PDB file of C-alpha atoms in Angstrom:
ATOM      1  CA  UNK A   1      18.449 -61.074 -17.085  1.00  0.00           C
ATOM      2  CA  UNK A   2      22.002 -59.700 -16.958  1.00  0.00           C
ATOM      3  CA  UNK A   3      22.204 -56.671 -14.950  1.00  0.00           C
ATOM      4  CA  UNK A   4      25.983 -56.866 -14.356  1.00  0.00           C
ATOM      5  CA  UNK A   5      27.422 -54.069 -16.762  1.00  0.00           C
ATOM      6  CA  UNK A   6      25.129 -51.472 -15.452  1.00  0.00           C
ATOM      7  CA  UNK A   7      26.167 -48.488 -13.551  1.00  0.00           C
ATOM      8  CA  UNK A   8      23.924 -49.839 -10.480  1.00  0.00           C
ATOM      9  CA  UNK A   9      22.336 -53.011 -11.427  1.00  0.00           C
ATOM     10  CA  UNK A  10      19.872 -52.719  -8.837  1.00  0.00           C
ATOM     11  CA  UNK A  11      18.660 -49.429 -10.164  1.00  0.00           C
ATOM     12  CA  UNK A  12      18.695 -50.730 -13.867  1.00  0.00           C
ATOM     13  CA  UNK A  13      16.723 -53.790 -12.610  1.00  0.00           C
ATOM     14  CA  UNK A  14      14.004 -51.655 -10.660  1.00  0.00           C
ATOM     15  CA  UNK A  15      13.725 -48.999 -13.388  1.00  0.00           C
ATOM     16  CA  UNK A  16      13.845 -51.905 -16.411  1.00  0.00           C
ATOM     17  CA  UNK A  17      10.473 -53.310 -14.684  1.00  0.00           C
ATOM     18  CA  UNK A  18       8.924 -50.154 -13.589  1.00  0.00           C
ATOM     19  CA  UNK A  19       9.199 -48.352 -17.221  1.00  0.00           C
ATOM     20  CA  UNK A  20       7.428 -51.347 -18.812  1.00  0.00           C
ATOM     21  CA  UNK A  21       4.692 -51.762 -15.771  1.00  0.00           C
ATOM     22  CA  UNK A  22       3.548 -48.200 -16.584  1.00  0.00           C
ATOM     23  CA  UNK A  23       0.123 -48.410 -17.941  1.00  0.00           C
ATOM     24  CA  UNK A  24       0.494 -47.176 -21.300  1.00  0.00           C
ATOM     25  CA  UNK A  25       3.243 -49.925 -21.646  1.00  0.00           C
ATOM     26  CA  UNK A  26       0.857 -52.566 -20.391  1.00  0.00           C
ATOM     27  CA  UNK A  27      -1.676 -51.434 -22.705  1.00  0.00           C
ATOM     28  CA  UNK A  28       0.718 -51.858 -25.717  1.00  0.00           C
ATOM     29  CA  UNK A  29       2.041 -55.186 -24.187  1.00  0.00           C
ATOM     30  CA  UNK A  30       5.744 -54.268 -23.844  1.00  0.00           C
ATOM     31  CA  UNK A  31       8.197 -57.026 -22.315  1.00  0.00           C
ATOM     32  CA  UNK A  32      11.530 -56.482 -21.110  1.00  0.00           C
ATOM     33  CA  UNK A  33      13.868 -58.964 -22.525  1.00  0.00           C
ATOM     34  CA  UNK A  34      17.057 -57.815 -20.185  1.00  0.00           C
ATOM     35  CA  UNK A  35      20.383 -55.807 -21.169  1.00  0.00           C
ATOM     36  CA  UNK A  36      23.223 -57.118 -22.707  1.00  0.00           C
ATOM     37  CA  UNK A  37      26.026 -54.653 -22.014  1.00  0.00           C
ATOM     38  CA  UNK A  38      24.385 -51.286 -21.057  1.00  0.00           C
ATOM     39  CA  UNK A  39      22.175 -51.768 -24.090  1.00  0.00           C
ATOM     40  CA  UNK A  40      18.230 -53.087 -23.258  1.00  0.00           C
ATOM     41  CA  UNK A  41      15.829 -54.744 -25.420  1.00  0.00           C
ATOM     42  CA  UNK A  42      12.132 -54.631 -25.120  1.00  0.00           C
ATOM     43  CA  UNK A  43       9.399 -56.427 -27.527  1.00  0.00           C
ATOM     44  CA  UNK A  44       6.255 -55.790 -28.469  1.00  0.00           C
ATOM     45  CA  UNK A  45       4.113 -58.535 -30.169  1.00  0.00           C
ATOM     46  CA  UNK A  46       1.954 -57.731 -33.338  1.00  0.00           C
ATOM     47  CA  UNK A  47      -1.627 -57.137 -32.237  1.00  0.00           C
ATOM     48  CA  UNK A  48      -4.853 -56.247 -34.367  1.00  0.00           C
ATOM     49  CA  UNK A  49      -5.629 -53.134 -31.962  1.00  0.00           C
ATOM     50  CA  UNK A  50      -1.816 -51.864 -32.442  1.00  0.00           C
ATOM     51  CA  UNK A  51      -2.606 -51.468 -36.332  1.00  0.00           C
ATOM     52  CA  UNK A  52      -2.108 -48.043 -37.963  1.00  0.00           C
ATOM     53  CA  UNK A  53      -2.786 -48.806 -41.575  1.00  0.00           C
ATOM     54  CA  UNK A  54      -6.364 -51.574 -41.556  1.00  0.00           C
ATOM     55  CA  UNK A  55      -5.476 -51.845 -45.281  1.00  0.00           C
ATOM     56  CA  UNK A  56      -1.984 -53.159 -44.849  1.00  0.00           C
ATOM     57  CA  UNK A  57      -2.082 -54.455 -41.048  1.00  0.00           C
ATOM     58  CA  UNK A  58       1.306 -52.545 -40.188  1.00  0.00           C
ATOM     59  CA  UNK A  59       1.702 -51.507 -36.811  1.00  0.00           C
ATOM     60  CA  UNK A  60       0.900 -47.911 -35.836  1.00  0.00           C
ATOM     61  CA  UNK A  61       3.925 -45.661 -36.232  1.00  0.00           C
ATOM     62  CA  UNK A  62       3.174 -44.510 -32.638  1.00  0.00           C
ATOM     63  CA  UNK A  63       3.552 -48.010 -31.203  1.00  0.00           C
ATOM     64  CA  UNK A  64       7.198 -47.400 -32.267  1.00  0.00           C
ATOM     65  CA  UNK A  65       7.487 -44.222 -30.885  1.00  0.00           C
ATOM     66  CA  UNK A  66       6.632 -45.549 -27.340  1.00  0.00           C
ATOM     67  CA  UNK A  67       8.790 -48.651 -27.688  1.00  0.00           C
ATOM     68  CA  UNK A  68      11.881 -46.007 -28.743  1.00  0.00           C
ATOM     69  CA  UNK A  69      10.876 -43.978 -25.922  1.00  0.00           C
ATOM     70  CA  UNK A  70      10.435 -46.509 -23.347  1.00  0.00           C
ATOM     71  CA  UNK A  71      13.754 -48.936 -24.128  1.00  0.00           C
ATOM     72  CA  UNK A  72      15.891 -45.657 -24.713  1.00  0.00           C
ATOM     73  CA  UNK A  73      14.689 -44.590 -20.972  1.00  0.00           C
ATOM     74  CA  UNK A  74      15.630 -47.897 -19.917  1.00  0.00           C
ATOM     75  CA  UNK A  75      19.265 -47.446 -21.578  1.00  0.00           C
ATOM     76  CA  UNK A  76      19.627 -44.195 -19.361  1.00  0.00           C
ATOM     77  CA  UNK A  77      18.502 -46.225 -16.064  1.00  0.00           C
ATOM     78  CA  UNK A  78      21.536 -48.542 -17.220  1.00  0.00           C
ATOM     79  CA  UNK A  79      24.138 -45.623 -16.865  1.00  0.00           C
ATOM     80  CA  UNK A  80      22.369 -44.419 -13.321  1.00  0.00           C
ATOM     81  CA  UNK A  81      24.398 -44.629 -10.244  1.00  0.00           C
ATOM     82  CA  UNK A  82      21.276 -43.998  -8.193  1.00  0.00           C
ATOM     83  CA  UNK A  83      17.526 -43.530  -8.754  1.00  0.00           C
ATOM     84  CA  UNK A  84      16.652 -40.532 -10.690  1.00  0.00           C
ATOM     85  CA  UNK A  85      13.848 -39.291 -12.501  1.00  0.00           C
ATOM     86  CA  UNK A  86      13.910 -38.628 -16.624  1.00  0.00           C
ATOM     87  CA  UNK A  87      11.761 -37.066 -18.753  1.00  0.00           C
ATOM     88  CA  UNK A  88      11.913 -37.048 -22.640  1.00  0.00           C
ATOM     89  CA  UNK A  89      13.045 -33.616 -23.777  1.00  0.00           C
ATOM     90  CA  UNK A  90      13.013 -34.591 -27.723  1.00  0.00           C
ATOM     91  CA  UNK A  91      12.823 -37.693 -29.618  1.00  0.00           C
ATOM     92  CA  UNK A  92      13.262 -38.407 -33.686  1.00  0.00           C
ATOM     93  CA  UNK A  93      12.218 -41.255 -35.516  1.00  0.00           C
ATOM     94  CA  UNK A  94      13.052 -42.588 -39.111  1.00  0.00           C
ATOM     95  CA  UNK A  95      11.154 -44.924 -40.581  1.00  0.00           C
ATOM     96  CA  UNK A  96      13.161 -47.066 -42.507  1.00  0.00           C
ATOM     97  CA  UNK A  97      10.706 -49.550 -43.796  1.00  0.00           C
ATOM     98  CA  UNK A  98       7.180 -50.661 -43.031  1.00  0.00           C
ATOM     99  CA  UNK A  99       6.954 -53.109 -40.025  1.00  0.00           C
ATOM    100  CA  UNK A 100       5.634 -56.825 -41.445  1.00  0.00           C
ATOM    101  CA  UNK A 101       2.544 -57.541 -40.092  1.00  0.00           C
ATOM    102  CA  UNK A 102       2.207 -60.385 -37.666  1.00  0.00           C
ATOM    103  CA  UNK A 103       5.983 -60.091 -36.449  1.00  0.00           C
ATOM    104  CA  UNK A 104       6.889 -59.055 -33.165  1.00  0.00           C
ATOM    105  CA  UNK A 105       8.829 -55.849 -32.871  1.00  0.00           C
ATOM    106  CA  UNK A 106      12.242 -55.498 -31.135  1.00  0.00           C
ATOM    107  CA  UNK A 107      13.872 -52.381 -29.915  1.00  0.00           C
ATOM    108  CA  UNK A 108      17.329 -51.995 -28.658  1.00  0.00           C
ATOM    109  CA  UNK A 109      18.605 -48.966 -27.302  1.00  0.00           C
ATOM    110  CA  UNK A 110      21.979 -47.067 -26.002  1.00  0.00           C
ATOM    111  CA  UNK A 111      22.622 -44.194 -23.796  1.00  0.00           C
ATOM    112  CA  UNK A 112      25.815 -43.120 -25.484  1.00  0.00           C
ATOM    113  CA  UNK A 113      26.281 -39.866 -23.491  1.00  0.00           C
ATOM    114  CA  UNK A 114      25.462 -39.215 -19.958  1.00  0.00           C
ATOM    115  CA  UNK A 115      25.847 -35.656 -19.333  1.00  0.00           C
ATOM    116  CA  UNK A 116      25.221 -34.103 -15.936  1.00  0.00           C
ATOM    117  CA  UNK A 117      21.649 -32.616 -16.581  1.00  0.00           C
ATOM    118  CA  UNK A 118      21.119 -34.545 -20.338  1.00  0.00           C
ATOM    119  CA  UNK A 119      20.972 -38.102 -21.582  1.00  0.00           C
ATOM    120  CA  UNK A 120      21.668 -38.865 -25.219  1.00  0.00           C
ATOM    121  CA  UNK A 121      20.336 -42.286 -26.618  1.00  0.00           C
ATOM    122  CA  UNK A 122      20.079 -44.008 -30.039  1.00  0.00           C
ATOM    123  CA  UNK A 123      17.589 -47.382 -30.713  1.00  0.00           C
ATOM    124  CA  UNK A 124      16.790 -49.435 -33.410  1.00  0.00           C
ATOM    125  CA  UNK A 125      13.725 -51.306 -33.879  1.00  0.00           C
ATOM    126  CA  UNK A 126      13.758 -54.574 -35.703  1.00  0.00           C
ATOM    127  CA  UNK A 127      11.747 -57.836 -36.306  1.00  0.00           C
ATOM    128  CA  UNK A 128      15.005 -60.422 -36.896  1.00  0.00           C
ATOM    129  CA  UNK A 129      18.157 -58.449 -36.348  1.00  0.00           C
ATOM    130  CA  UNK A 130      19.384 -54.877 -35.806  1.00  0.00           C
ATOM    131  CA  UNK A 131      21.523 -55.008 -38.743  1.00  0.00           C
ATOM    132  CA  UNK A 132      18.040 -54.731 -40.572  1.00  0.00           C
ATOM    133  CA  UNK A 133      16.243 -52.433 -39.049  1.00  0.00           C
ATOM    134  CA  UNK A 134      12.673 -50.995 -39.616  1.00  0.00           C
ATOM    135  CA  UNK A 135      13.186 -47.707 -37.556  1.00  0.00           C
ATOM    136  CA  UNK A 136      15.845 -45.612 -35.987  1.00  0.00           C
ATOM    137  CA  UNK A 137      15.476 -43.334 -33.301  1.00  0.00           C
ATOM    138  CA  UNK A 138      17.498 -40.763 -31.297  1.00  0.00           C
ATOM    139  CA  UNK A 139      16.510 -39.209 -28.057  1.00  0.00           C
ATOM    140  CA  UNK A 140      17.872 -36.684 -25.229  1.00  0.00           C
ATOM    141  CA  UNK A 141      16.141 -37.129 -21.775  1.00  0.00           C
ATOM    142  CA  UNK A 142      16.471 -34.508 -18.871  1.00  0.00           C
ATOM    143  CA  UNK A 143      18.065 -35.750 -15.861  1.00  0.00           C
ATOM    144  CA  UNK A 144      16.623 -34.909 -12.333  1.00  0.00           C
ATOM    145  CA  UNK A 145      13.553 -33.807 -14.097  1.00  0.00           C
ATOM    146  CA  UNK A 146      10.990 -33.569 -11.012  1.00  0.00           C
ATOM    147  CA  UNK A 147      11.814 -34.013  -7.313  1.00  0.00           C
ATOM    148  CA  UNK A 148       8.981 -36.197  -7.003  1.00  0.00           C
ATOM    149  CA  UNK A 149      10.901 -39.951  -7.595  1.00  0.00           C
ATOM    150  CA  UNK A 150       9.361 -42.300 -10.280  1.00  0.00           C
ATOM    151  CA  UNK A 151       9.836 -44.879  -8.019  1.00  0.00           C
ATOM    152  CA  UNK A 152       8.314 -44.647  -4.276  1.00  0.00           C
ATOM    153  CA  UNK A 153      10.804 -45.475  -1.406  1.00  0.00           C
ATOM    154  CA  UNK A 154       8.697 -48.369  -0.207  1.00  0.00           C
ATOM    155  CA  UNK A 155       8.645 -49.945  -3.869  1.00  0.00           C
ATOM    156  CA  UNK A 156      12.705 -49.797  -4.015  1.00  0.00           C
ATOM    157  CA  UNK A 157      13.637 -53.612  -3.500  1.00  0.00           C
TER     158      UNK A 157
ATOM    159  CA  UNK B   1      -6.640 -47.187 -54.276  1.00  0.00           C
ATOM    160  CA  UNK B   2      -7.518 -49.582 -51.332  1.00  0.00           C
ATOM    161  CA  UNK B   3     -10.777 -50.159 -50.030  1.00  0.00           C
ATOM    162  CA  UNK B   4      -9.676 -48.340 -46.877  1.00  0.00           C
ATOM    163  CA  UNK B   5      -9.071 -45.337 -48.577  1.00  0.00           C
ATOM    164  CA  UNK B   6     -12.634 -45.581 -50.490  1.00  0.00           C
ATOM    165  CA  UNK B   7     -14.193 -45.879 -47.058  1.00  0.00           C
ATOM    166  CA  UNK B   8     -12.083 -43.193 -45.884  1.00  0.00           C
ATOM    167  CA  UNK B   9     -13.345 -40.663 -48.583  1.00  0.00           C
ATOM    168  CA  UNK B  10     -16.787 -41.443 -48.062  1.00  0.00           C
ATOM    169  CA  UNK B  11     -16.339 -40.995 -44.271  1.00  0.00           C
ATOM    170  CA  UNK B  12     -14.610 -37.534 -45.070  1.00  0.00           C
ATOM    171  CA  UNK B  13     -17.447 -36.482 -47.203  1.00  0.00           C
ATOM    172  CA  UNK B  14     -19.824 -37.083 -45.001  1.00  0.00           C
ATOM    173  CA  UNK B  15     -17.809 -35.954 -42.219  1.00  0.00           C
ATOM    174  CA  UNK B  16     -18.276 -38.871 -40.048  1.00  0.00           C
ATOM    175  CA  UNK B  17     -15.497 -38.269 -37.887  1.00  0.00           C
ATOM    176  CA  UNK B  18     -15.751 -40.950 -34.986  1.00  0.00           C
ATOM    177  CA  UNK B  19     -15.805 -43.420 -37.955  1.00  0.00           C
ATOM    178  CA  UNK B  20     -12.808 -42.430 -39.414  1.00  0.00           C
ATOM    179  CA  UNK B  21     -11.130 -42.724 -35.988  1.00  0.00           C
ATOM    180  CA  UNK B  22     -12.706 -46.192 -35.647  1.00  0.00           C
ATOM    181  CA  UNK B  23     -11.037 -47.143 -38.629  1.00  0.00           C
ATOM    182  CA  UNK B  24      -7.856 -46.999 -37.269  1.00  0.00           C
ATOM    183  CA  UNK B  25      -7.181 -49.584 -34.602  1.00  0.00           C
ATOM    184  CA  UNK B  26      -4.433 -48.058 -32.760  1.00  0.00           C
ATOM    185  CA  UNK B  27      -6.465 -44.327 -32.791  1.00  0.00           C
ATOM    186  CA  UNK B  28      -9.443 -46.158 -31.384  1.00  0.00           C
ATOM    187  CA  UNK B  29      -6.949 -47.939 -28.656  1.00  0.00           C
ATOM    188  CA  UNK B  30      -5.530 -44.553 -27.309  1.00  0.00           C
ATOM    189  CA  UNK B  31      -9.293 -42.999 -27.326  1.00  0.00           C
ATOM    190  CA  UNK B  32      -8.635 -40.314 -29.906  1.00  0.00           C
ATOM    191  CA  UNK B  33     -11.818 -37.981 -30.942  1.00  0.00           C
ATOM    192  CA  UNK B  34     -12.165 -35.842 -33.805  1.00  0.00           C
ATOM    193  CA  UNK B  35     -13.910 -32.779 -34.920  1.00  0.00           C
ATOM    194  CA  UNK B  36     -14.195 -29.766 -36.617  1.00  0.00           C
ATOM    195  CA  UNK B  37     -13.067 -26.075 -34.773  1.00  0.00           C
ATOM    196  CA  UNK B  38     -15.074 -22.781 -35.574  1.00  0.00           C
ATOM    197  CA  UNK B  39     -12.929 -22.292 -38.781  1.00  0.00           C
ATOM    198  CA  UNK B  40     -13.517 -25.812 -40.227  1.00  0.00           C
ATOM    199  CA  UNK B  41     -10.231 -27.285 -39.295  1.00  0.00           C
ATOM    200  CA  UNK B  42      -9.553 -30.741 -38.001  1.00  0.00           C
ATOM    201  CA  UNK B  43      -9.366 -30.618 -34.265  1.00  0.00           C
ATOM    202  CA  UNK B  44      -8.377 -33.774 -32.485  1.00  0.00           C
ATOM    203  CA  UNK B  45      -8.592 -34.401 -28.539  1.00  0.00           C
ATOM    204  CA  UNK B  46      -7.713 -37.175 -26.286  1.00  0.00           C
ATOM    205  CA  UNK B  47      -9.762 -37.464 -23.240  1.00  0.00           C
ATOM    206  CA  UNK B  48      -7.561 -38.737 -20.143  1.00  0.00           C
ATOM    207  CA  UNK B  49      -7.674 -42.591 -19.573  1.00  0.00           C
ATOM    208  CA  UNK B  50      -5.410 -44.503 -16.860  1.00  0.00           C
ATOM    209  CA  UNK B  51      -4.485 -46.869 -19.555  1.00  0.00           C
ATOM    210  CA  UNK B  52      -2.665 -43.656 -21.286  1.00  0.00           C
ATOM    211  CA  UNK B  53      -0.450 -42.881 -18.376  1.00  0.00           C
ATOM    212  CA  UNK B  54       3.585 -43.190 -18.316  1.00  0.00           C
ATOM    213  CA  UNK B  55       4.227 -41.639 -14.985  1.00  0.00           C
ATOM    214  CA  UNK B  56       1.999 -42.784 -12.164  1.00  0.00           C
ATOM    215  CA  UNK B  57       3.428 -40.480  -9.382  1.00  0.00           C
ATOM    216  CA  UNK B  58       2.661 -37.192 -11.050  1.00  0.00           C
ATOM    217  CA  UNK B  59       0.657 -38.562 -13.000  1.00  0.00           C
ATOM    218  CA  UNK B  60       1.561 -37.629 -16.702  1.00  0.00           C
ATOM    219  CA  UNK B  61       0.644 -39.088 -20.000  1.00  0.00           C
ATOM    220  CA  UNK B  62       3.088 -41.244 -21.515  1.00  0.00           C
ATOM    221  CA  UNK B  63       5.574 -39.544 -24.025  1.00  0.00           C
ATOM    222  CA  UNK B  64       5.232 -42.213 -26.317  1.00  0.00           C
ATOM    223  CA  UNK B  65       1.713 -41.942 -26.197  1.00  0.00           C
ATOM    224  CA  UNK B  66       1.548 -38.301 -26.896  1.00  0.00           C
ATOM    225  CA  UNK B  67       4.211 -38.758 -29.853  1.00  0.00           C
ATOM    226  CA  UNK B  68       1.654 -41.558 -31.290  1.00  0.00           C
ATOM    227  CA  UNK B  69      -1.477 -39.225 -30.709  1.00  0.00           C
ATOM    228  CA  UNK B  70       0.438 -36.458 -32.412  1.00  0.00           C
ATOM    229  CA  UNK B  71       1.499 -38.641 -35.227  1.00  0.00           C
ATOM    230  CA  UNK B  72      -1.832 -40.114 -35.912  1.00  0.00           C
ATOM    231  CA  UNK B  73      -3.077 -36.666 -36.229  1.00  0.00           C
ATOM    232  CA  UNK B  74      -0.538 -35.470 -38.631  1.00  0.00           C
ATOM    233  CA  UNK B  75      -1.812 -38.363 -40.930  1.00  0.00           C
ATOM    234  CA  UNK B  76      -5.301 -37.860 -40.522  1.00  0.00           C
ATOM    235  CA  UNK B  77      -4.832 -34.425 -41.397  1.00  0.00           C
ATOM    236  CA  UNK B  78      -2.887 -34.874 -44.613  1.00  0.00           C
ATOM    237  CA  UNK B  79      -5.300 -37.301 -45.435  1.00  0.00           C
ATOM    238  CA  UNK B  80      -8.217 -35.262 -44.827  1.00  0.00           C
ATOM    239  CA  UNK B  81      -6.945 -32.345 -46.695  1.00  0.00           C
ATOM    240  CA  UNK B  82      -5.579 -34.013 -49.922  1.00  0.00           C
ATOM    241  CA  UNK B  83      -7.334 -34.859 -52.931  1.00  0.00           C
ATOM    242  CA  UNK B  84      -5.192 -38.260 -53.491  1.00  0.00           C
ATOM    243  CA  UNK B  85      -6.616 -41.278 -52.456  1.00  0.00           C
ATOM    244  CA  UNK B  86      -3.174 -42.700 -51.877  1.00  0.00           C
ATOM    245  CA  UNK B  87      -2.498 -43.262 -48.454  1.00  0.00           C
ATOM    246  CA  UNK B  88       0.655 -41.137 -47.448  1.00  0.00           C
ATOM    247  CA  UNK B  89       3.631 -42.847 -45.665  1.00  0.00           C
ATOM    248  CA  UNK B  90       5.585 -41.428 -42.768  1.00  0.00           C
ATOM    249  CA  UNK B  91       9.239 -40.865 -43.100  1.00  0.00           C
ATOM    250  CA  UNK B  92      10.138 -39.311 -40.256  1.00  0.00           C
ATOM    251  CA  UNK B  93       8.810 -37.797 -37.074  1.00  0.00           C
ATOM    252  CA  UNK B  94      10.414 -35.239 -34.821  1.00  0.00           C
ATOM    253  CA  UNK B  95       8.888 -34.302 -31.134  1.00  0.00           C
ATOM    254  CA  UNK B  96      10.071 -31.779 -28.560  1.00  0.00           C
ATOM    255  CA  UNK B  97       8.283 -32.420 -25.348  1.00  0.00           C
ATOM    256  CA  UNK B  98       7.809 -28.838 -23.447  1.00  0.00           C
ATOM    257  CA  UNK B  99       5.564 -29.697 -20.457  1.00  0.00           C
ATOM    258  CA  UNK B 100       4.596 -32.980 -19.180  1.00  0.00           C
ATOM    259  CA  UNK B 101       0.610 -34.397 -20.089  1.00  0.00           C
ATOM    260  CA  UNK B 102      -1.474 -33.694 -16.892  1.00  0.00           C
ATOM    261  CA  UNK B 103      -4.403 -35.938 -16.159  1.00  0.00           C
ATOM    262  CA  UNK B 104      -6.513 -33.772 -18.611  1.00  0.00           C
ATOM    263  CA  UNK B 105      -7.748 -33.908 -22.226  1.00  0.00           C
ATOM    264  CA  UNK B 106      -5.135 -33.571 -24.718  1.00  0.00           C
ATOM    265  CA  UNK B 107      -5.878 -31.533 -27.779  1.00  0.00           C
ATOM    266  CA  UNK B 108      -3.894 -31.356 -31.329  1.00  0.00           C
ATOM    267  CA  UNK B 109      -4.062 -29.310 -34.371  1.00  0.00           C
ATOM    268  CA  UNK B 110      -1.914 -29.595 -37.358  1.00  0.00           C
ATOM    269  CA  UNK B 111      -0.753 -27.537 -40.474  1.00  0.00           C
ATOM    270  CA  UNK B 112       0.605 -28.616 -43.602  1.00  0.00           C
ATOM    271  CA  UNK B 113       3.592 -26.256 -44.211  1.00  0.00           C
ATOM    272  CA  UNK B 114       4.508 -27.893 -47.553  1.00  0.00           C
ATOM    273  CA  UNK B 115       2.591 -29.961 -50.026  1.00  0.00           C
ATOM    274  CA  UNK B 116       5.137 -31.067 -53.193  1.00  0.00           C
ATOM    275  CA  UNK B 117       4.486 -33.871 -55.694  1.00  0.00           C
ATOM    276  CA  UNK B 118       6.520 -36.443 -53.528  1.00  0.00           C
ATOM    277  CA  UNK B 119       6.892 -35.353 -50.080  1.00  0.00           C
ATOM    278  CA  UNK B 120       4.630 -33.313 -47.663  1.00  0.00           C
ATOM    279  CA  UNK B 121       5.952 -31.451 -44.287  1.00  0.00           C
ATOM    280  CA  UNK B 122       3.215 -31.497 -41.314  1.00  0.00           C
ATOM    281  CA  UNK B 123       3.596 -29.313 -38.060  1.00  0.00           C
ATOM    282  CA  UNK B 124       1.504 -30.398 -35.106  1.00  0.00           C
ATOM    283  CA  UNK B 125       0.780 -28.642 -31.895  1.00  0.00           C
ATOM    284  CA  UNK B 126      -0.341 -30.312 -28.750  1.00  0.00           C
ATOM    285  CA  UNK B 127      -1.845 -28.579 -25.754  1.00  0.00           C
ATOM    286  CA  UNK B 128      -4.323 -28.907 -22.612  1.00  0.00           C
ATOM    287  CA  UNK B 129      -6.132 -25.989 -20.968  1.00  0.00           C
ATOM    288  CA  UNK B 130      -4.025 -23.180 -22.678  1.00  0.00           C
ATOM    289  CA  UNK B 131      -3.049 -23.421 -26.244  1.00  0.00           C
ATOM    290  CA  UNK B 132      -0.474 -20.927 -25.849  1.00  0.00           C
ATOM    291  CA  UNK B 133       1.350 -23.349 -23.290  1.00  0.00           C
ATOM    292  CA  UNK B 134       2.032 -26.063 -25.500  1.00  0.00           C
ATOM    293  CA  UNK B 135       2.531 -30.041 -24.414  1.00  0.00           C
ATOM    294  CA  UNK B 136       4.538 -30.818 -26.880  1.00  0.00           C
ATOM    295  CA  UNK B 137       5.182 -29.684 -30.675  1.00  0.00           C
ATOM    296  CA  UNK B 138       6.195 -32.167 -33.243  1.00  0.00           C
ATOM    297  CA  UNK B 139       6.895 -32.076 -37.438  1.00  0.00           C
ATOM    298  CA  UNK B 140       6.516 -34.832 -39.591  1.00  0.00           C
ATOM    299  CA  UNK B 141       7.632 -35.627 -43.441  1.00  0.00           C
ATOM    300  CA  UNK B 142       5.211 -38.046 -45.462  1.00  0.00           C
ATOM    301  CA  UNK B 143       5.921 -39.681 -48.674  1.00  0.00           C
ATOM    302  CA  UNK B 144       2.960 -38.971 -50.901  1.00  0.00           C
ATOM    303  CA  UNK B 145       3.421 -41.260 -54.228  1.00  0.00           C
ATOM    304  CA  UNK B 146       5.011 -44.970 -53.761  1.00  0.00           C
ATOM    305  CA  UNK B 147       7.321 -43.546 -56.827  1.00  0.00           C
ATOM    306  CA  UNK B 148       6.482 -47.197 -58.747  1.00  0.00           C
TER     307      UNK B 148
END
């Protein structure tokens, strides 16, 4: 896993690992595959209990929302110079086409503007290539959203 | 019409809320519950479960989970209040996070703002202790006919 291009590689590594280890992300089975440039990629395998439409076997849109939210948060971490707490302010998902049952879903995100208080992100979800997306998401995050750090000092590497 | 929609139709007529939720695997995984309020409108609830947490230090519910809960509420609300037995397809979903979701039950209720021939627009609101202090508000567009 490369974190070399991150604003602070150590922060990205720790936050990337933290975000996929959160209980909800573990429940869904998210995997952090790494970051290229400052664009992280996460993966979620198809699972019967993630299905939203039992007639088709297509994964629930909520899983897409969660992976977009999480990958976008990691993309913000790739632009952090030091540890900070962030919170999603808003999120929009466009469902471009139905996901294919049985196939893993990948999400790649980028933080295209890191302003002093707000971070702006965009993300795509896909099976085989980001050029053939199943969903597109944009989000904004509040920076320094809580004085209580998401990573406890003793957890920091 | 799929077997699932036929089953859904029967469960709806008999108001078997728990079985409606049980028919959607991800809703079951989240732990969603469903019922009716005093006015006969659908009311969705999500009791607090540790597995749904997204910030362990606060602790707070995961934003993506809140999104999934609201999206699921919108879809079921729309299916519940429609006569057609074609499953609506979500087109887009937009969500504003207003407060962090505490370690408490989260509620959601929906309103169909517009139901056209091809597209429906649904508003969704989520709150915990006080309905006047929403945790999140969302809107979604659904495609109602496959157009084929």
